[in-house]
Amino acid sequence: MKTSWIPLLALLVLPAVLLSTSQVFVAAEAVEDGDAVVEDENEMVAEEEPDSGKPSTGSIHADTLIHFIEPLYNPLSTLELPAGKPVEFLIGFKNKGEVDFIVETVNTSFRYPMDYSFYIQNFSTIAYNKVVKPDHEATFFYSFIPSEAFAGRPFGLNVNLGYKDSFNDISYSEAVFNETVQIIELDEGLDGETVFLYIFLAACVILTLVGGQQLLSSFGRKSRSSSRKTTVEVGTSNPNNVDYDWIPRETLNMLNKSPKTPKQSPRQRKVKRSAGFDD
């Protein structure tokens, strides 16, 4: 009876041992596969982000400074750049190390303000190739003109200074300015259309004055002609050419309306005189 249990126990234990052994082998294979995946992922990252040898930050042995000449910049507010007008600034470079630095280029670009990796406009890259010795400083001038089509919109302004260590031949690309700016449109006062409008208004005013002067002169001529007619009427009965202009018009009208004495002929006057002598 005891020996009959041995085959039964063997049949019950053997599957459990085989199952545990298979799990161990599967776990080992999974670990090996996982290591392989990690290695593959590292290789993919290395392919996507290759080491270019040009760090995006500057050297610890160099100090940079930017100063805007036109327009003036207040660091506490947003920089406003006039559209269509030159933007000028100076970049200061100081060598604090013990080897020479060579300042190679300065380039400027407009970026999308929500994503600085997206370029809107690239400006000219100026090559200086200036050697700055230890404990020395150098200043570099740069200018560009924002397009008038960008007026009223914000952009990211990126100014990069490229230099290298002449001893170790390590290149650096430092962003001396990397902030959002506002492109504005300047109101310069008089433009072509405004000048033409002012000239047109001045011409209208001059024509109005000339027309008013002509109208007043025509009324003056009519009044003078009527006064001349009155003078002529009075002058017909004025054989002595007496000037009646100083006499008021009402008095002249009364004189014209008063009855006139009939004229006597010379014979009647002689008859009257002779009759008087007879008396």
One Martini backbone bead per residue (centre of mass of N, CA, C, O) as a GRO file, in nm:
protein
  279
    1MET     BB    1   0.056   0.063  -0.019
    2LYS     BB    2   0.299   0.257  -0.010
    3THR     BB    3   0.396   0.217  -0.311
    4SER     BB    4   0.130   0.337  -0.443
    5TRP     BB    5   0.198   0.649  -0.371
    6ILE     BB    6   0.443   0.730  -0.540
    7PRO     BB    7   0.331   0.768  -0.827
    8LEU     BB    8   0.119   0.977  -0.739
    9LEU     BB    9   0.317   1.192  -0.631
   10ALA     BB   10   0.479   1.224  -0.891
   11LEU     BB   11   0.239   1.326  -1.061
   12LEU     BB   12   0.192   1.586  -0.877
   13VAL     BB   13   0.488   1.723  -0.870
   14LEU     BB   14   0.595   1.742  -1.162
   15PRO     BB   15   0.418   1.974  -1.279
   16ALA     BB   16   0.511   2.191  -1.073
   17VAL     BB   17   0.809   2.187  -1.149
   18LEU     BB   18   0.774   2.251  -1.449
   19LEU     BB   19   0.627   2.524  -1.410
   20SER     BB   20   0.847   2.671  -1.247
   21THR     BB   21   1.070   2.638  -1.458
   22SER     BB   22   0.928   2.790  -1.690
   23GLN     BB   23   0.906   3.066  -1.537
   24VAL     BB   24   1.205   3.110  -1.507
   25PHE     BB   25   1.272   3.114  -1.808
   26VAL     BB   26   1.077   3.347  -1.884
   27ALA     BB   27   1.201   3.562  -1.696
   28ALA     BB   28   1.482   3.554  -1.819
   29GLU     BB   29   1.396   3.634  -2.105
   30ALA     BB   30   1.265   3.905  -2.025
   31VAL     BB   31   1.519   4.039  -1.916
   32GLU     BB   32   1.680   4.018  -2.177
   33ASP     BB   33   1.477   4.174  -2.351
   34GLY     BB   34   1.481   4.437  -2.181
   35ASP     BB   35   1.775   4.504  -2.225
   36ALA     BB   36   1.751   4.525  -2.530
   37VAL     BB   37   1.548   4.759  -2.534
   38VAL     BB   38   1.713   4.965  -2.383
   39GLU     BB   39   1.943   4.970  -2.582
   40ASP     BB   40   1.772   5.056  -2.824
   41GLU     BB   41   1.672   5.323  -2.703
   42ASN     BB   42   1.948   5.453  -2.670
   43GLU     BB   43   2.018   5.446  -2.967
   44MET     BB   44   1.782   5.626  -3.063
   45VAL     BB   45   1.853   5.873  -2.899
   46ALA     BB   46   2.132   5.909  -3.022
   47GLU     BB   47   2.012   5.960  -3.311
   48GLU     BB   48   1.822   6.207  -3.240
   49GLU     BB   49   2.070   6.319  -3.035
   50PRO     BB   50   2.328   6.445  -3.141
   51ASP     BB   51   2.660   6.533  -3.094
   52SER     BB   52   2.780   6.853  -3.194
   53GLY     BB   53   2.975   7.034  -2.991
   54LYS     BB   54   2.742   7.279  -2.941
   55PRO     BB   55   2.659   7.457  -2.705
   56SER     BB   56   2.391   7.673  -2.598
   57THR     BB   57   2.592   7.783  -2.406
   58GLY     BB   58   2.815   7.956  -2.246
   59SER     BB   59   3.097   8.052  -2.114
   60ILE     BB   60   3.247   8.088  -1.796
   61HIS     BB   61   3.481   8.290  -1.937
   62ALA     BB   62   3.220   8.465  -2.029
   63ASP     BB   63   3.075   8.790  -2.097
   64THR     BB   64   2.747   8.922  -2.171
   65LEU     BB   65   2.602   9.216  -2.347
   66ILE     BB   66   2.304   9.413  -2.408
   67HIS     BB   67   2.242   9.724  -2.608
   68PHE     BB   68   1.999   9.949  -2.684
   69ILE     BB   69   1.971  10.224  -2.900
   70GLU     BB   70   1.734  10.139  -3.122
   71PRO     BB   71   1.550  10.134  -2.904
   72LEU     BB   72   1.483  10.188  -2.597
   73TYR     BB   73   1.537   9.978  -2.300
   74ASN     BB   74   1.317   9.831  -2.060
   75PRO     BB   75   1.340   9.557  -1.855
   76LEU     BB   76   1.036   9.602  -1.720
   77SER     BB   77   0.953   9.584  -2.022
   78THR     BB   78   0.842   9.566  -2.333
   79LEU     BB   79   0.976   9.546  -2.633
   80GLU     BB   80   0.960   9.807  -2.884
   81LEU     BB   81   0.930   9.777  -3.238
   82PRO     BB   82   0.962   9.948  -3.522
   83ALA     BB   83   0.817   9.948  -3.818
   84GLY     BB   84   1.054  10.016  -4.072
   85LYS     BB   85   1.287  10.042  -3.854
   86PRO     BB   86   1.576  10.066  -3.711
   87VAL     BB   87   1.761   9.824  -3.519
   88GLU     BB   88   1.987   9.895  -3.246
   89PHE     BB   89   2.286   9.723  -3.117
   90LEU     BB   90   2.497   9.612  -2.845
   91ILE     BB   91   2.777   9.381  -2.790
   92GLY     BB   92   2.923   9.255  -2.504
   93PHE     BB   93   3.267   9.126  -2.450
   94LYS     BB   94   3.420   8.915  -2.190
   95ASN     BB   95   3.744   8.798  -2.093
   96LYS     BB   96   3.810   8.571  -1.805
   97GLY     BB   97   4.030   8.408  -1.904
   98GLU     BB   98   4.347   8.248  -2.041
   99VAL     BB   99   4.226   8.256  -2.326
  100ASP     BB  100   4.133   8.288  -2.636
  101PHE     BB  101   3.873   8.455  -2.813
  102ILE     BB  102   3.640   8.401  -3.092
  103VAL     BB  103   3.439   8.618  -3.256
  104GLU     BB  104   3.229   8.536  -3.516
  105THR     BB  105   2.899   8.568  -3.473
  106VAL     BB  106   2.579   8.735  -3.562
  107ASN     BB  107   2.234   8.644  -3.499
  108THR     BB  108   1.891   8.703  -3.613
  109SER     BB  109   1.547   8.633  -3.494
  110PHE     BB  110   1.218   8.531  -3.548
  111ARG     BB  111   0.974   8.398  -3.325
  112TYR     BB  112   0.750   8.203  -3.194
  113PRO     BB  113   0.614   8.278  -2.886
  114MET     BB  114   0.510   7.968  -2.825
  115ASP     BB  115   0.766   7.868  -3.022
  116TYR     BB  116   1.111   7.903  -3.054
  117SER     BB  117   1.157   7.674  -3.286
  118PHE     BB  118   0.993   7.876  -3.463
  119TYR     BB  119   1.041   8.036  -3.759
  120ILE     BB  120   0.984   8.355  -3.916
  121GLN     BB  121   1.270   8.531  -3.923
  122ASN     BB  122   1.576   8.590  -4.090
  123PHE     BB  123   1.872   8.742  -4.045
  124SER     BB  124   2.165   8.856  -4.075
  125THR     BB  125   2.493   8.725  -4.080
  126ILE     BB  126   2.766   8.838  -3.889
  127ALA     BB  127   3.110   8.857  -3.943
  128TYR     BB  128   3.402   8.912  -3.729
  129ASN     BB  129   3.658   8.766  -3.614
  130LYS     BB  130   3.731   8.834  -3.305
  131VAL     BB  131   3.998   8.884  -3.090
  132VAL     BB  132   3.990   8.799  -2.736
  133LYS     BB  133   4.166   8.861  -2.478
  134PRO     BB  134   4.261   8.841  -2.180
  135ASP     BB  135   4.108   9.090  -2.004
  136HIS     BB  136   3.908   9.163  -2.239
  137GLU     BB  137   3.716   9.380  -2.460
  138ALA     BB  138   3.412   9.384  -2.672
  139THR     BB  139   3.231   9.547  -2.946
  140PHE     BB  140   2.909   9.492  -3.117
  141PHE     BB  141   2.737   9.567  -3.413
  142TYR     BB  142   2.371   9.576  -3.474
  143SER     BB  143   2.120   9.557  -3.747
  144PHE     BB  144   1.761   9.594  -3.815
  145ILE     BB  145   1.441   9.545  -4.007
  146PRO     BB  146   1.125   9.539  -3.960
  147SER     BB  147   0.844   9.449  -4.085
  148GLU     BB  148   0.539   9.602  -4.163
  149ALA     BB  149   0.365   9.332  -4.150
  150PHE     BB  150   0.426   9.302  -3.816
  151ALA     BB  151   0.233   9.496  -3.714
  152GLY     BB  152   0.080   9.426  -3.400
  153ARG     BB  153   0.292   9.193  -3.317
  154PRO     BB  154   0.425   8.923  -3.156
  155PHE     BB  155   0.774   8.830  -3.083
  156GLY     BB  156   1.062   8.635  -3.091
  157LEU     BB  157   1.378   8.747  -2.985
  158ASN     BB  158   1.690   8.630  -3.133
  159VAL     BB  159   2.029   8.654  -3.001
  160ASN     BB  160   2.332   8.532  -3.138
  161LEU     BB  161   2.654   8.428  -3.008
  162GLY     BB  162   2.953   8.334  -3.181
  163TYR     BB  163   3.211   8.133  -3.022
  164LYS     BB  164   3.563   8.049  -2.940
  165ASP     BB  165   3.818   7.839  -2.835
  166SER     BB  166   4.147   7.856  -2.934
  167PHE     BB  167   4.268   7.612  -2.772
  168ASN     BB  168   4.014   7.388  -2.775
  169ASP     BB  169   3.800   7.429  -3.000
  170ILE     BB  170   3.532   7.554  -2.869
  171SER     BB  171   3.200   7.602  -2.932
  172TYR     BB  172   2.967   7.881  -2.907
  173SER     BB  173   2.603   7.955  -2.832
  174GLU     BB  174   2.472   8.263  -2.732
  175ALA     BB  175   2.186   8.405  -2.581
  176VAL     BB  176   2.161   8.749  -2.531
  177PHE     BB  177   1.860   8.734  -2.662
  178ASN     BB  178   1.525   8.591  -2.536
  179GLU     BB  179   1.241   8.760  -2.622
  180THR     BB  180   0.947   8.929  -2.616
  181VAL     BB  181   0.811   9.134  -2.872
  182GLN     BB  182   0.682   9.448  -3.007
  183ILE     BB  183   0.521   9.545  -3.297
  184ILE     BB  184   0.511   9.876  -3.416
  185GLU     BB  185   0.329  10.169  -3.528
  186LEU     BB  186   0.417  10.468  -3.639
  187ASP     BB  187   0.311  10.808  -3.582
  188GLU     BB  188   0.425  11.060  -3.814
  189GLY     BB  189   0.164  11.219  -3.907
  190LEU     BB  190   0.259  11.312  -4.204
  191ASP     BB  191   0.134  11.220  -4.509
  192GLY     BB  192   0.025  11.206  -4.823
  193GLU     BB  193  -0.282  11.212  -4.763
  194THR     BB  194  -0.281  11.444  -4.558
  195VAL     BB  195  -0.161  11.662  -4.739
  196PHE     BB  196  -0.381  11.649  -4.957
  197LEU     BB  197  -0.614  11.723  -4.767
  198TYR     BB  198  -0.508  12.002  -4.683
  199ILE     BB  199  -0.496  12.122  -4.967
  200PHE     BB  200  -0.796  12.087  -5.032
  201LEU     BB  201  -0.904  12.261  -4.797
  202ALA     BB  202  -0.755  12.521  -4.877
  203ALA     BB  203  -0.887  12.550  -5.156
  204CYS     BB  204  -1.178  12.571  -5.052
  205VAL     BB  205  -1.136  12.827  -4.883
  206ILE     BB  206  -1.039  13.009  -5.112
  207LEU     BB  207  -1.290  12.981  -5.292
  208THR     BB  208  -1.490  13.090  -5.083
  209LEU     BB  209  -1.363  13.372  -5.053
  210VAL     BB  210  -1.381  13.455  -5.349
  211GLY     BB  211  -1.687  13.421  -5.377
  212GLY     BB  212  -1.764  13.624  -5.153
  213GLN     BB  213  -1.625  13.867  -5.280
  214GLN     BB  214  -1.788  13.868  -5.544
  215LEU     BB  215  -2.067  13.901  -5.413
  216LEU     BB  216  -2.011  14.168  -5.266
  217SER     BB  217  -1.928  14.330  -5.520
  218SER     BB  218  -2.201  14.304  -5.667
  219PHE     BB  219  -2.367  14.454  -5.450
  220GLY     BB  220  -2.202  14.717  -5.468
  221ARG     BB  221  -2.266  14.785  -5.762
  222LYS     BB  222  -2.573  14.811  -5.731
  223SER     BB  223  -2.570  15.042  -5.522
  224ARG     BB  224  -2.408  15.243  -5.697
  225SER     BB  225  -2.605  15.250  -5.940
  226SER     BB  226  -2.851  15.361  -5.782
  227SER     BB  227  -2.711  15.625  -5.684
  228ARG     BB  228  -2.654  15.734  -5.969
  229LYS     BB  229  -2.946  15.762  -6.062
  230THR     BB  230  -3.027  15.973  -5.850
  231THR     BB  231  -2.818  16.183  -5.932
  232VAL     BB  232  -2.923  16.221  -6.223
  233GLU     BB  233  -3.207  16.315  -6.151
  234VAL     BB  234  -3.108  16.568  -5.997
  235GLY     BB  235  -2.918  16.682  -6.227
  236THR     BB  236  -3.144  16.776  -6.430
  237SER     BB  237  -3.221  17.007  -6.197
  238ASN     BB  238  -2.892  17.095  -6.213
  239PRO     BB  239  -2.738  17.349  -6.372
  240ASN     BB  240  -2.495  17.407  -6.143
  241ASN     BB  241  -2.362  17.145  -6.033
  242VAL     BB  242  -2.458  17.032  -5.762
  243ASP     BB  243  -2.365  16.865  -5.472
  244TYR     BB  244  -2.585  16.595  -5.333
  245ASP     BB  245  -2.433  16.371  -5.158
  246TRP     BB  246  -2.458  16.510  -4.862
  247ILE     BB  247  -2.745  16.459  -4.890
  248PRO     BB  248  -3.000  16.311  -4.789
  249ARG     BB  249  -3.227  16.097  -4.927
  250GLU     BB  250  -3.488  16.219  -4.804
  251THR     BB  251  -3.441  16.508  -4.904
  252LEU     BB  252  -3.432  16.439  -5.207
  253ASN     BB  253  -3.718  16.325  -5.224
  254MET     BB  254  -3.864  16.587  -5.137
  255LEU     BB  255  -3.755  16.759  -5.370
  256ASN     BB  256  -3.878  16.583  -5.601
  257LYS     BB  257  -4.188  16.613  -5.491
  258SER     BB  258  -4.190  16.902  -5.519
  259PRO     BB  259  -4.318  17.175  -5.663
  260LYS     BB  260  -4.262  17.337  -5.963
  261THR     BB  261  -4.177  17.620  -6.108
  262PRO     BB  262  -4.253  17.790  -6.372
  263LYS     BB  263  -4.125  17.895  -6.654
  264GLN     BB  264  -4.013  18.199  -6.793
  265SER     BB  265  -4.012  18.404  -7.032
  266PRO     BB  266  -3.864  18.691  -7.144
  267ARG     BB  267  -4.128  18.839  -7.224
  268GLN     BB  268  -4.275  18.819  -6.954
  269ARG     BB  269  -4.061  18.971  -6.791
  270LYS     BB  270  -4.086  19.236  -6.956
  271VAL     BB  271  -4.381  19.290  -6.901
  272LYS     BB  272  -4.358  19.309  -6.594
  273ARG     BB  273  -4.160  19.543  -6.589
  274SER     BB  274  -4.326  19.749  -6.747
  275ALA     BB  275  -4.569  19.746  -6.549
  276GLY     BB  276  -4.407  19.855  -6.312
  277PHE     BB  277  -4.322  20.131  -6.429
  278ASP     BB  278  -4.610  20.244  -6.468
  279ASP     BB  279  -4.675  20.246  -6.155
   0.00000   0.00000   0.00000
